Short mmCIF file of N, CA and C in Angstrom, two decimals:
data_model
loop_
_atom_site.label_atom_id
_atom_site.label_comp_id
_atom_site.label_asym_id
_atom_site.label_seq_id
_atom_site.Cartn_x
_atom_site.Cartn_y
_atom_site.Cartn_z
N UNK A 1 -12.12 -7.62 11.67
CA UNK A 1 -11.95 -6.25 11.22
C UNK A 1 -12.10 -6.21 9.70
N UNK A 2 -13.10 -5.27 9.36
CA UNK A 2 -13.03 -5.49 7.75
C UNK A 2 -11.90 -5.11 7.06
N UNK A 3 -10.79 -4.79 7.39
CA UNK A 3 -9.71 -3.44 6.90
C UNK A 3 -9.03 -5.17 6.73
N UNK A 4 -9.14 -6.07 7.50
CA UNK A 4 -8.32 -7.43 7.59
C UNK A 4 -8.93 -8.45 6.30
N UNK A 5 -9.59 -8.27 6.17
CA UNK A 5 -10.92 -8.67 5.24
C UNK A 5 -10.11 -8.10 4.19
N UNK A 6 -10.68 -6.74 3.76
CA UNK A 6 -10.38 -6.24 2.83
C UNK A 6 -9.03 -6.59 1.83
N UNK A 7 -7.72 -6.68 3.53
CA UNK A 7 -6.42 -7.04 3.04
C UNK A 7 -6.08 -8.76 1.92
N UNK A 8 -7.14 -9.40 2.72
CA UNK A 8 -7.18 -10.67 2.21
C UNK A 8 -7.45 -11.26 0.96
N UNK A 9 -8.84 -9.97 0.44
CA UNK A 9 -9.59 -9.99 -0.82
C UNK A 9 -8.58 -9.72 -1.32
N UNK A 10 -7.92 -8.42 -1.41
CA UNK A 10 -7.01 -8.02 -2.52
C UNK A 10 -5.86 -8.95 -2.53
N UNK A 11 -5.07 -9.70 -1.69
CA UNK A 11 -4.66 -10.40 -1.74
C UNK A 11 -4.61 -11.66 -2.40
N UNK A 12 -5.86 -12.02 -2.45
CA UNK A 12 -6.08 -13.05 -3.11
C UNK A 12 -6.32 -12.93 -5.26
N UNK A 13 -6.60 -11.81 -5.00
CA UNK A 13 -6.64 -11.04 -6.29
C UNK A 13 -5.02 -10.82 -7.07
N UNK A 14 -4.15 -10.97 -6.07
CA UNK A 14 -2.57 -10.93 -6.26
C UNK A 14 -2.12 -12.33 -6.79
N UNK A 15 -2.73 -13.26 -5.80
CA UNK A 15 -2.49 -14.43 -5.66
C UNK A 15 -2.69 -15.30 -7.30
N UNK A 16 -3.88 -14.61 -7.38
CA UNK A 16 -4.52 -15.71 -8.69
C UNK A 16 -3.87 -14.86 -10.02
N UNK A 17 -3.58 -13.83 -10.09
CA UNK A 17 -2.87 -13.21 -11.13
C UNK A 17 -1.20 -13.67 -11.17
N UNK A 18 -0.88 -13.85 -10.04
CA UNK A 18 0.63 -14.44 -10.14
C UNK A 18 0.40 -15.64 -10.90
N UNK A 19 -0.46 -16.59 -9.98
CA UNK A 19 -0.43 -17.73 -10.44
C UNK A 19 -1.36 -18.11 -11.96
N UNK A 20 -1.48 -17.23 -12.59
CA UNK A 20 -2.06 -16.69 -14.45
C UNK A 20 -0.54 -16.59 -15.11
N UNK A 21 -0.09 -15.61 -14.42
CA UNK A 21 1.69 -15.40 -14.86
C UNK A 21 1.99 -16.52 -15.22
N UNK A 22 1.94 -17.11 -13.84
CA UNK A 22 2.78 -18.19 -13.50
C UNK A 22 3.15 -19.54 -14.74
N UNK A 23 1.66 -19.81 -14.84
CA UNK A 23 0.66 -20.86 -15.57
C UNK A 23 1.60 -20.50 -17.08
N UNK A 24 1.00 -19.24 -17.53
CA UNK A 24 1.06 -18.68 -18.48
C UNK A 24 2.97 -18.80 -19.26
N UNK A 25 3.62 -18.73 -18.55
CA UNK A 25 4.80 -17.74 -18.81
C UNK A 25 6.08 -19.08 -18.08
N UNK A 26 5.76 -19.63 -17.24
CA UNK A 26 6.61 -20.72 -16.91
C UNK A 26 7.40 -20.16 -15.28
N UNK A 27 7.84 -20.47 -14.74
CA UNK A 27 8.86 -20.18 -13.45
C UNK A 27 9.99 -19.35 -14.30
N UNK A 28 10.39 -17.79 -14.10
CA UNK A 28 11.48 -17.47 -14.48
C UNK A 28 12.01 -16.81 -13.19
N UNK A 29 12.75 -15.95 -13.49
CA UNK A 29 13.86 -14.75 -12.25
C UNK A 29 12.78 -13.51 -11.49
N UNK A 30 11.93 -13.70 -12.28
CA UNK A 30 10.90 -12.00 -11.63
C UNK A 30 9.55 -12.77 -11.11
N UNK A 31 9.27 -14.08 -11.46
CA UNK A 31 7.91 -14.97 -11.02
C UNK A 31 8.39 -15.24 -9.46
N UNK A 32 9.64 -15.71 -9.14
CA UNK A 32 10.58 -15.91 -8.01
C UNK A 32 10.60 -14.49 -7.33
N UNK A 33 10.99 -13.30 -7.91
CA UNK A 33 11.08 -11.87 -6.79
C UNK A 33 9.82 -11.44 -6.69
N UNK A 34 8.57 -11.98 -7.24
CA UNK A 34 7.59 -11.50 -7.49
C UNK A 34 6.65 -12.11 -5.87
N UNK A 35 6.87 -13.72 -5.73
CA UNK A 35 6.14 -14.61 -5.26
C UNK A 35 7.25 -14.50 -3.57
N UNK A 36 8.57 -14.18 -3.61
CA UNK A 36 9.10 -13.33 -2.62
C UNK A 36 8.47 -11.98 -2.02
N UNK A 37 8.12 -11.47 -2.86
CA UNK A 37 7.10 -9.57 -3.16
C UNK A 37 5.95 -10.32 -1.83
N UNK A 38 5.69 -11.42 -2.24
CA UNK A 38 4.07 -11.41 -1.99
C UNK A 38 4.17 -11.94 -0.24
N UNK A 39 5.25 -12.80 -0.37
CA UNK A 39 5.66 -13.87 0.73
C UNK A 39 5.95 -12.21 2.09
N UNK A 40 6.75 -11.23 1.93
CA UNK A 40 7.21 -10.62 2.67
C UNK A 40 6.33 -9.38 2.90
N UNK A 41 5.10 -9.31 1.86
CA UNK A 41 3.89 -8.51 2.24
C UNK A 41 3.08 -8.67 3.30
N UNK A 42 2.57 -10.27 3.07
CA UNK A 42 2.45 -11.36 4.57
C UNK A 42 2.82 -10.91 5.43
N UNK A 43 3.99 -10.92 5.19
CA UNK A 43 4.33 -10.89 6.91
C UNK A 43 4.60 -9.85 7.97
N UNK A 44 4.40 -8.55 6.56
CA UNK A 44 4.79 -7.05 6.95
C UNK A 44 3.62 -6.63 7.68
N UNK A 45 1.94 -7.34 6.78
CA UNK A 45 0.95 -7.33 7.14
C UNK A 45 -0.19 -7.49 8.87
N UNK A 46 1.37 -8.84 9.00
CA UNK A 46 1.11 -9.38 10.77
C UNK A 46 1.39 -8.25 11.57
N UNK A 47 2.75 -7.29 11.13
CA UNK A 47 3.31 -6.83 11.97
C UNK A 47 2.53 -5.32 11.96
N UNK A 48 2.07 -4.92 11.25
CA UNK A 48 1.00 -3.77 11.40
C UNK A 48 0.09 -2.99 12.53
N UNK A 49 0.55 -2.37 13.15
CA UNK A 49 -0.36 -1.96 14.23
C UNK A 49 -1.58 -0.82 13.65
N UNK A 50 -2.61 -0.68 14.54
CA UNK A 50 -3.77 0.07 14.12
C UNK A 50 -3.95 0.94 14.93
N UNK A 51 -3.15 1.08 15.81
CA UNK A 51 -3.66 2.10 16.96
C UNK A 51 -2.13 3.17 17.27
N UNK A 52 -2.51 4.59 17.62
CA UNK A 52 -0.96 5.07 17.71
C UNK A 52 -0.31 4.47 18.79
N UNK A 53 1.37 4.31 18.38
CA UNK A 53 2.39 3.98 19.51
C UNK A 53 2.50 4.83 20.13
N UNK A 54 3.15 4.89 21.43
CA UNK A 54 4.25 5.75 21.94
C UNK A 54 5.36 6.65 21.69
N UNK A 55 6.11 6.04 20.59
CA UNK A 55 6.77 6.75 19.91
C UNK A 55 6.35 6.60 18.50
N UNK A 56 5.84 7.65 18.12
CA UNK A 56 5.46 8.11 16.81
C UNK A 56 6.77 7.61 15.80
N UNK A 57 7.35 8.29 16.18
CA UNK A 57 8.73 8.31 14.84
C UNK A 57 8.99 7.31 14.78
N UNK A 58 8.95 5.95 15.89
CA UNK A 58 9.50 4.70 14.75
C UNK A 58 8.08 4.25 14.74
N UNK A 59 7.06 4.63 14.60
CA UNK A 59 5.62 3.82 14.28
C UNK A 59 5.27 3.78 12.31
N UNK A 60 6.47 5.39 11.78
CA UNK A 60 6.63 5.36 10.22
C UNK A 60 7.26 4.17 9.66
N UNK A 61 8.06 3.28 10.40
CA UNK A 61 8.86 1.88 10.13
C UNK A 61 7.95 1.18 9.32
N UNK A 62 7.13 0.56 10.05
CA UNK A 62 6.06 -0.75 9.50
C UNK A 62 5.52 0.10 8.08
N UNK A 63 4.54 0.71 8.51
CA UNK A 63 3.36 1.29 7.75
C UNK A 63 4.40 1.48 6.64
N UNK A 64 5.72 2.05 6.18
CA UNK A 64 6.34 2.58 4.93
C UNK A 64 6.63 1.38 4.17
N UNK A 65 7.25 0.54 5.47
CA UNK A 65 7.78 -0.65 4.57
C UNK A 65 6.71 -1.30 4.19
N UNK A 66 5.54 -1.72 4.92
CA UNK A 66 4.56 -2.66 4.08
C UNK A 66 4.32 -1.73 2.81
N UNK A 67 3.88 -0.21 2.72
CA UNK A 67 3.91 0.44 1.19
C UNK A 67 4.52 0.07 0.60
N UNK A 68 5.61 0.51 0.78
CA UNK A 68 7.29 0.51 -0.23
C UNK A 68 6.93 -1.16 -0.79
N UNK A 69 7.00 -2.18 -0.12
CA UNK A 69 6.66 -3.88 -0.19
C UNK A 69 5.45 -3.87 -1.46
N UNK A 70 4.65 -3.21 -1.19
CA UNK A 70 3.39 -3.39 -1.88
C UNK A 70 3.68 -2.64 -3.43
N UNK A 71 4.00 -1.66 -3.49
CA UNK A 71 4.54 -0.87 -4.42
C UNK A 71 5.56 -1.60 -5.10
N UNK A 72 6.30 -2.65 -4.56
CA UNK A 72 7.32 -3.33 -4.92
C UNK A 72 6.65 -4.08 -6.11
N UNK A 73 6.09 -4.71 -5.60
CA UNK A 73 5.05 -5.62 -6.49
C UNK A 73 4.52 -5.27 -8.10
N UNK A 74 4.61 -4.19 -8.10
CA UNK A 74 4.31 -3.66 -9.81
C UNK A 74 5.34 -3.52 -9.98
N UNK A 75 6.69 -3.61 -9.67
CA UNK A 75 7.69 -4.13 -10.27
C UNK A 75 8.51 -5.35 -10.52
N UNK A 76 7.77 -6.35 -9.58
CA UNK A 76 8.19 -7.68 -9.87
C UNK A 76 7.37 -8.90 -10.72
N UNK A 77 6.17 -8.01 -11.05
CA UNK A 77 5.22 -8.56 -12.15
C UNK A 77 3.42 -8.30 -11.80
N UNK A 78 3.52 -7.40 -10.85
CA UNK A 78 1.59 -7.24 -10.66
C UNK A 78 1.49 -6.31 -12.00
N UNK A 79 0.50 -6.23 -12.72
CA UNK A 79 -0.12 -5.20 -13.53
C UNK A 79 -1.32 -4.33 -12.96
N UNK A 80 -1.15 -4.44 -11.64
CA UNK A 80 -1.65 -2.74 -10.69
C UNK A 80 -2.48 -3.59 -10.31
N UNK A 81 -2.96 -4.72 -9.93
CA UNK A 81 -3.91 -5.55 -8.79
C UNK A 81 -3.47 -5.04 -7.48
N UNK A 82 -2.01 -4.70 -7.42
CA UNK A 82 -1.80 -4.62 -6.16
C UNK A 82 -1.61 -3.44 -5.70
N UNK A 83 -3.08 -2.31 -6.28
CA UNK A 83 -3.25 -1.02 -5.69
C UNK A 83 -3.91 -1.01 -4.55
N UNK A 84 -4.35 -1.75 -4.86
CA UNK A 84 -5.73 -1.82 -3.27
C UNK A 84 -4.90 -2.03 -2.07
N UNK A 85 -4.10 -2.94 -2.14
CA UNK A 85 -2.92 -3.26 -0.79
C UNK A 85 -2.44 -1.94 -0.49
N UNK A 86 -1.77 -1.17 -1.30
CA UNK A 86 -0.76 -0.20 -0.94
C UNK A 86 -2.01 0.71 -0.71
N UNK A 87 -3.40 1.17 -0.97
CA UNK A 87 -3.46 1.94 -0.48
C UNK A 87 -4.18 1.48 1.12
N UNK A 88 -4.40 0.08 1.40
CA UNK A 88 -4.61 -0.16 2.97
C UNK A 88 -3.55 0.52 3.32
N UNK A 89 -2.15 0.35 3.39
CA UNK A 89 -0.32 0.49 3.98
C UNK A 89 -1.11 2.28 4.18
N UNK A 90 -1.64 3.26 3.43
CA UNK A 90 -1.87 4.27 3.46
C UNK A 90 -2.91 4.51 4.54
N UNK A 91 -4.04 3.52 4.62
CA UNK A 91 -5.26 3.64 5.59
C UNK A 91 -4.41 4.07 7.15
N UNK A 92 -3.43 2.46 7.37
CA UNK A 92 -2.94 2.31 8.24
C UNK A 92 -2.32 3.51 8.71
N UNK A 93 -1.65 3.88 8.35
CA UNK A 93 -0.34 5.01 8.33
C UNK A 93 -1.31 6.10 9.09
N UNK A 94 -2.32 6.58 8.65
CA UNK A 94 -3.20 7.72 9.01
C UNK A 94 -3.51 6.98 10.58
N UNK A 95 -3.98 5.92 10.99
CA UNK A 95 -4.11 5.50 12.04
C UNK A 95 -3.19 5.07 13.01
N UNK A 96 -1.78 4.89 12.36
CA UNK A 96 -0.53 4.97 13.05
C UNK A 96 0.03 6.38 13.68
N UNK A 97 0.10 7.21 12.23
CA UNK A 97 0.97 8.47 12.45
C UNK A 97 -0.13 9.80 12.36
N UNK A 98 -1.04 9.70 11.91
CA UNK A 98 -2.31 10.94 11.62
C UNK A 98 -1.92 11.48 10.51
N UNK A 99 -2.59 12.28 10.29
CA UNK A 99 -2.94 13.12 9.27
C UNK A 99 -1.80 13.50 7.93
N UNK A 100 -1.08 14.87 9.05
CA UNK A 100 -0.48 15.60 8.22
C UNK A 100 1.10 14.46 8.06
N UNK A 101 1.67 13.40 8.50
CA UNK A 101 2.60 12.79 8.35
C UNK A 101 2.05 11.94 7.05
N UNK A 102 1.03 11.54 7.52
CA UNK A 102 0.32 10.11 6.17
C UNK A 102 0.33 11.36 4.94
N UNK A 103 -0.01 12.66 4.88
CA UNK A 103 -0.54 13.60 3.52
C UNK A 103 1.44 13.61 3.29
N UNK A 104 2.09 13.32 3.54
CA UNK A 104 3.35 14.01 3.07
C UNK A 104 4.31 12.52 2.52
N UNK A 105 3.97 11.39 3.54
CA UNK A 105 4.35 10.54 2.68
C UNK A 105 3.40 9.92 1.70
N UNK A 106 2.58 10.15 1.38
CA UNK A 106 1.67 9.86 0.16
C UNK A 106 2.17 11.06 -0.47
N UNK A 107 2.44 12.38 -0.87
CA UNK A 107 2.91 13.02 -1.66
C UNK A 107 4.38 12.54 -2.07
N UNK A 108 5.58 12.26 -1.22
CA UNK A 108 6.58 12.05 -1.55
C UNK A 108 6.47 10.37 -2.31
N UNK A 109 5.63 9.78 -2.02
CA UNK A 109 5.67 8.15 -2.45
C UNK A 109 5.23 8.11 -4.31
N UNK A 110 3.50 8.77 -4.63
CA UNK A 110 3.42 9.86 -5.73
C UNK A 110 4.23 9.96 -6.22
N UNK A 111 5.16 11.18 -6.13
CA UNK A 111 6.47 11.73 -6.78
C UNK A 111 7.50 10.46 -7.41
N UNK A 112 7.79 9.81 -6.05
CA UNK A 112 8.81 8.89 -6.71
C UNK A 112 8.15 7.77 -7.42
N UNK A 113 7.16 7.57 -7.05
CA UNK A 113 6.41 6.47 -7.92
C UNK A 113 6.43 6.93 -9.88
N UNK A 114 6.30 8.02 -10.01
CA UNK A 114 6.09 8.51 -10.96
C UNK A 114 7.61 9.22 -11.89
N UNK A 115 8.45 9.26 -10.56
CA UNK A 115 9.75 9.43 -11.27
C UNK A 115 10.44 8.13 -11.73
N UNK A 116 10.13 6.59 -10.92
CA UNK A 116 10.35 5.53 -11.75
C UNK A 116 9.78 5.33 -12.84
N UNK A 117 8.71 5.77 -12.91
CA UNK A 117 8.02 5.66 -14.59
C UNK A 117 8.86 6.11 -15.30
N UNK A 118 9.16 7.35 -15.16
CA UNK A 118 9.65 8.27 -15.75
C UNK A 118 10.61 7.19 -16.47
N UNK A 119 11.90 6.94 -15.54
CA UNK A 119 13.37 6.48 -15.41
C UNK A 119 13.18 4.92 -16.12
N UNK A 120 12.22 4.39 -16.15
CA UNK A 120 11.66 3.63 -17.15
C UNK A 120 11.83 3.39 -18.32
N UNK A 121 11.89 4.60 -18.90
CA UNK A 121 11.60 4.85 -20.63
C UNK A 121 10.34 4.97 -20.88
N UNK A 122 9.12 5.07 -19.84
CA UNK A 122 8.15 5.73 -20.66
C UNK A 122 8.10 7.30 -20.54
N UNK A 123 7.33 7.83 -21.31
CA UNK A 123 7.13 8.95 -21.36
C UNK A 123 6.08 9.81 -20.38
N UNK A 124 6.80 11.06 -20.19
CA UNK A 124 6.84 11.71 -18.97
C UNK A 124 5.20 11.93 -18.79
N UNK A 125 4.29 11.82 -19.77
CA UNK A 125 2.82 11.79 -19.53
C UNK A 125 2.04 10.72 -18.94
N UNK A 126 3.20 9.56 -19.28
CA UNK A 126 2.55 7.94 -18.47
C UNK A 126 3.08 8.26 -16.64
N UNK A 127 4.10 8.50 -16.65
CA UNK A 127 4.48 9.09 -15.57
C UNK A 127 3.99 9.77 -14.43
N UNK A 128 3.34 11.05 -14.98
CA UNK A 128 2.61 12.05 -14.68
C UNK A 128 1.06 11.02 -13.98
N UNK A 129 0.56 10.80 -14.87
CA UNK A 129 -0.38 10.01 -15.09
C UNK A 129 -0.65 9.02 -13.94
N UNK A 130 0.63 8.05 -13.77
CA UNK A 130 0.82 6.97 -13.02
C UNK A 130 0.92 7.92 -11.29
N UNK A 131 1.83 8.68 -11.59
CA UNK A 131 2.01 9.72 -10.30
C UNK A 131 0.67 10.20 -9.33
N UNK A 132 -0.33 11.06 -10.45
CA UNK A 132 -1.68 11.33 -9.87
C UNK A 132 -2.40 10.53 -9.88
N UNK A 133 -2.27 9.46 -10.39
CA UNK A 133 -3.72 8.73 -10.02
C UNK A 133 -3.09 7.69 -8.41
N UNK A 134 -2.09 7.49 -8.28
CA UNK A 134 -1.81 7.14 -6.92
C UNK A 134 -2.54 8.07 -6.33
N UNK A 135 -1.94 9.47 -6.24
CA UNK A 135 -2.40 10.34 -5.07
C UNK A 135 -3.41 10.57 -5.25
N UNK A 136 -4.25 10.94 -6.17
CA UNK A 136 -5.97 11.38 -6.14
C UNK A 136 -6.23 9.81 -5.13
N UNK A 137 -5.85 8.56 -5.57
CA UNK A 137 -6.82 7.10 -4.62
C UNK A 137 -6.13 7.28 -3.15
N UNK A 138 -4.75 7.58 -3.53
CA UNK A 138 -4.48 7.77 -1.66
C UNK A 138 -4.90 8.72 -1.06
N UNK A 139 -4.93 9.94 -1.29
CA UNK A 139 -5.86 11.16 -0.64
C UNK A 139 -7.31 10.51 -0.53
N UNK A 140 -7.83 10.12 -1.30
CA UNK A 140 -9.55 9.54 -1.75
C UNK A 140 -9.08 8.66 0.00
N UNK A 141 -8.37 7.23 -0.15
CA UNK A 141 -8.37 6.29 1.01
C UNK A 141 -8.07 6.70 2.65
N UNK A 142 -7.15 8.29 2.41
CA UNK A 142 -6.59 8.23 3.68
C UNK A 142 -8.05 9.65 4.07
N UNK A 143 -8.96 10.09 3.25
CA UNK A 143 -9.66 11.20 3.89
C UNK A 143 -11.14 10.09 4.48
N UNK A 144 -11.33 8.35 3.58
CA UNK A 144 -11.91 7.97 4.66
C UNK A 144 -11.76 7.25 5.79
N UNK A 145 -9.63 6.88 6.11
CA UNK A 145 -9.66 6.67 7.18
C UNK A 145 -9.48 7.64 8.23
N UNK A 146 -9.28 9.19 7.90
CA UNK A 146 -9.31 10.13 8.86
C UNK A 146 -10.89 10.46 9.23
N UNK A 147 -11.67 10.06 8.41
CA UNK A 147 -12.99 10.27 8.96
C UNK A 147 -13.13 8.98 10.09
N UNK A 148 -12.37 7.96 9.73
CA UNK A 148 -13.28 6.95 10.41
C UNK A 148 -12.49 7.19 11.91
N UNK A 149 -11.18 7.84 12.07
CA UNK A 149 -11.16 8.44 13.45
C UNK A 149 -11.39 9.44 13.79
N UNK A 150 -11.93 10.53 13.16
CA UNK A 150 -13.06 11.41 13.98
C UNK A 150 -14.47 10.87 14.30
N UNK A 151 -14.90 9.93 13.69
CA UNK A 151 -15.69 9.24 13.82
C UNK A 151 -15.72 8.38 15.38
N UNK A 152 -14.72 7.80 15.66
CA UNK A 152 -14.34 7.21 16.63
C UNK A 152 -13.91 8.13 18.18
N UNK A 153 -13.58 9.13 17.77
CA UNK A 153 -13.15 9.95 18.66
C UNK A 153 -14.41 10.14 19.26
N UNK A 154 -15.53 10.78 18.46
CA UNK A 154 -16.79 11.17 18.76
C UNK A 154 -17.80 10.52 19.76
N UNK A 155 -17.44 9.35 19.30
CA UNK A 155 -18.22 7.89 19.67
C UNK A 155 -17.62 7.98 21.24
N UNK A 156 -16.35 8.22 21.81
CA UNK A 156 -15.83 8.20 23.05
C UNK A 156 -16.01 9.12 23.71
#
């Protein structure tokens, strides 16, 4: 599956920047929550389904937490390598839950993404900033995995 592919590339793009940190900067307290970050992305990754469940409402479980996980990661030391991941967690989600559930937690994720900036100490324009450009790439990622299941629908 290229979406598995895809996960791997960016992954590995995580991988070699930790280990730049790493090299760079020595083993400290955030290289450790960081290389944890990465260890429990793994494995959030296995547990991922691609197709809708049965019950919708706990199918938001996986798909949030691998986000939330991935998103974690620019706070335990990525310098935004690890956008591409979080917005697969977004691909998924549209193919888990559809449409209008994936457009509302990508708006609420946005928001708070951008209210930690905020709460940060930077200023409310880095914020702003950091806020929309999530959602312009997650709207951008999740309108071509809603194509790729009308696409699929069609095909059946």
């Amino acid at each position: 599956m290229l979406i598995s592919m895809a996960f791997w590339v960016a992954l590995a793009q995580v991988v070699v920047f930790f280990v730049i940190k790493l090299v760079s900067s020595g083993p400290t307290a955030m290289t450790v929550l960081y290389a944890g970050n990465i260890i429990v992305l793994v494995s959030l990754w296995y547990l991922l389904r691609w197709d809708t469940p049965k019950h919708p409402s706990l199918a938001l479980i996986r798909p949030v937490a691998f986000i939330v996980t991935a998103l974690a990661l620019g706070f335990t030391g990525s310098s935004g390598e690890h956008s591409f991941i979080t917005l697969l967690g977004f691909a998924n989600l549209v193919f888990v839950v559809g449409l209008v559930p994936t457009l509302v937690t990508v708006i609420v994720l946005s928001a708070v993404l951008g209210a930690a900036d905020l709460f940060s100490g930077n200023p409310w324009t880095r914020a702003l900033g950091t806020s929309f450009t999530m959602l312009v790439a997650a709207l951008f990622v999740v309108g071509l995995a809603q194509s790729v299941l009308i696409a699929e629908r069609r095909r059946r």
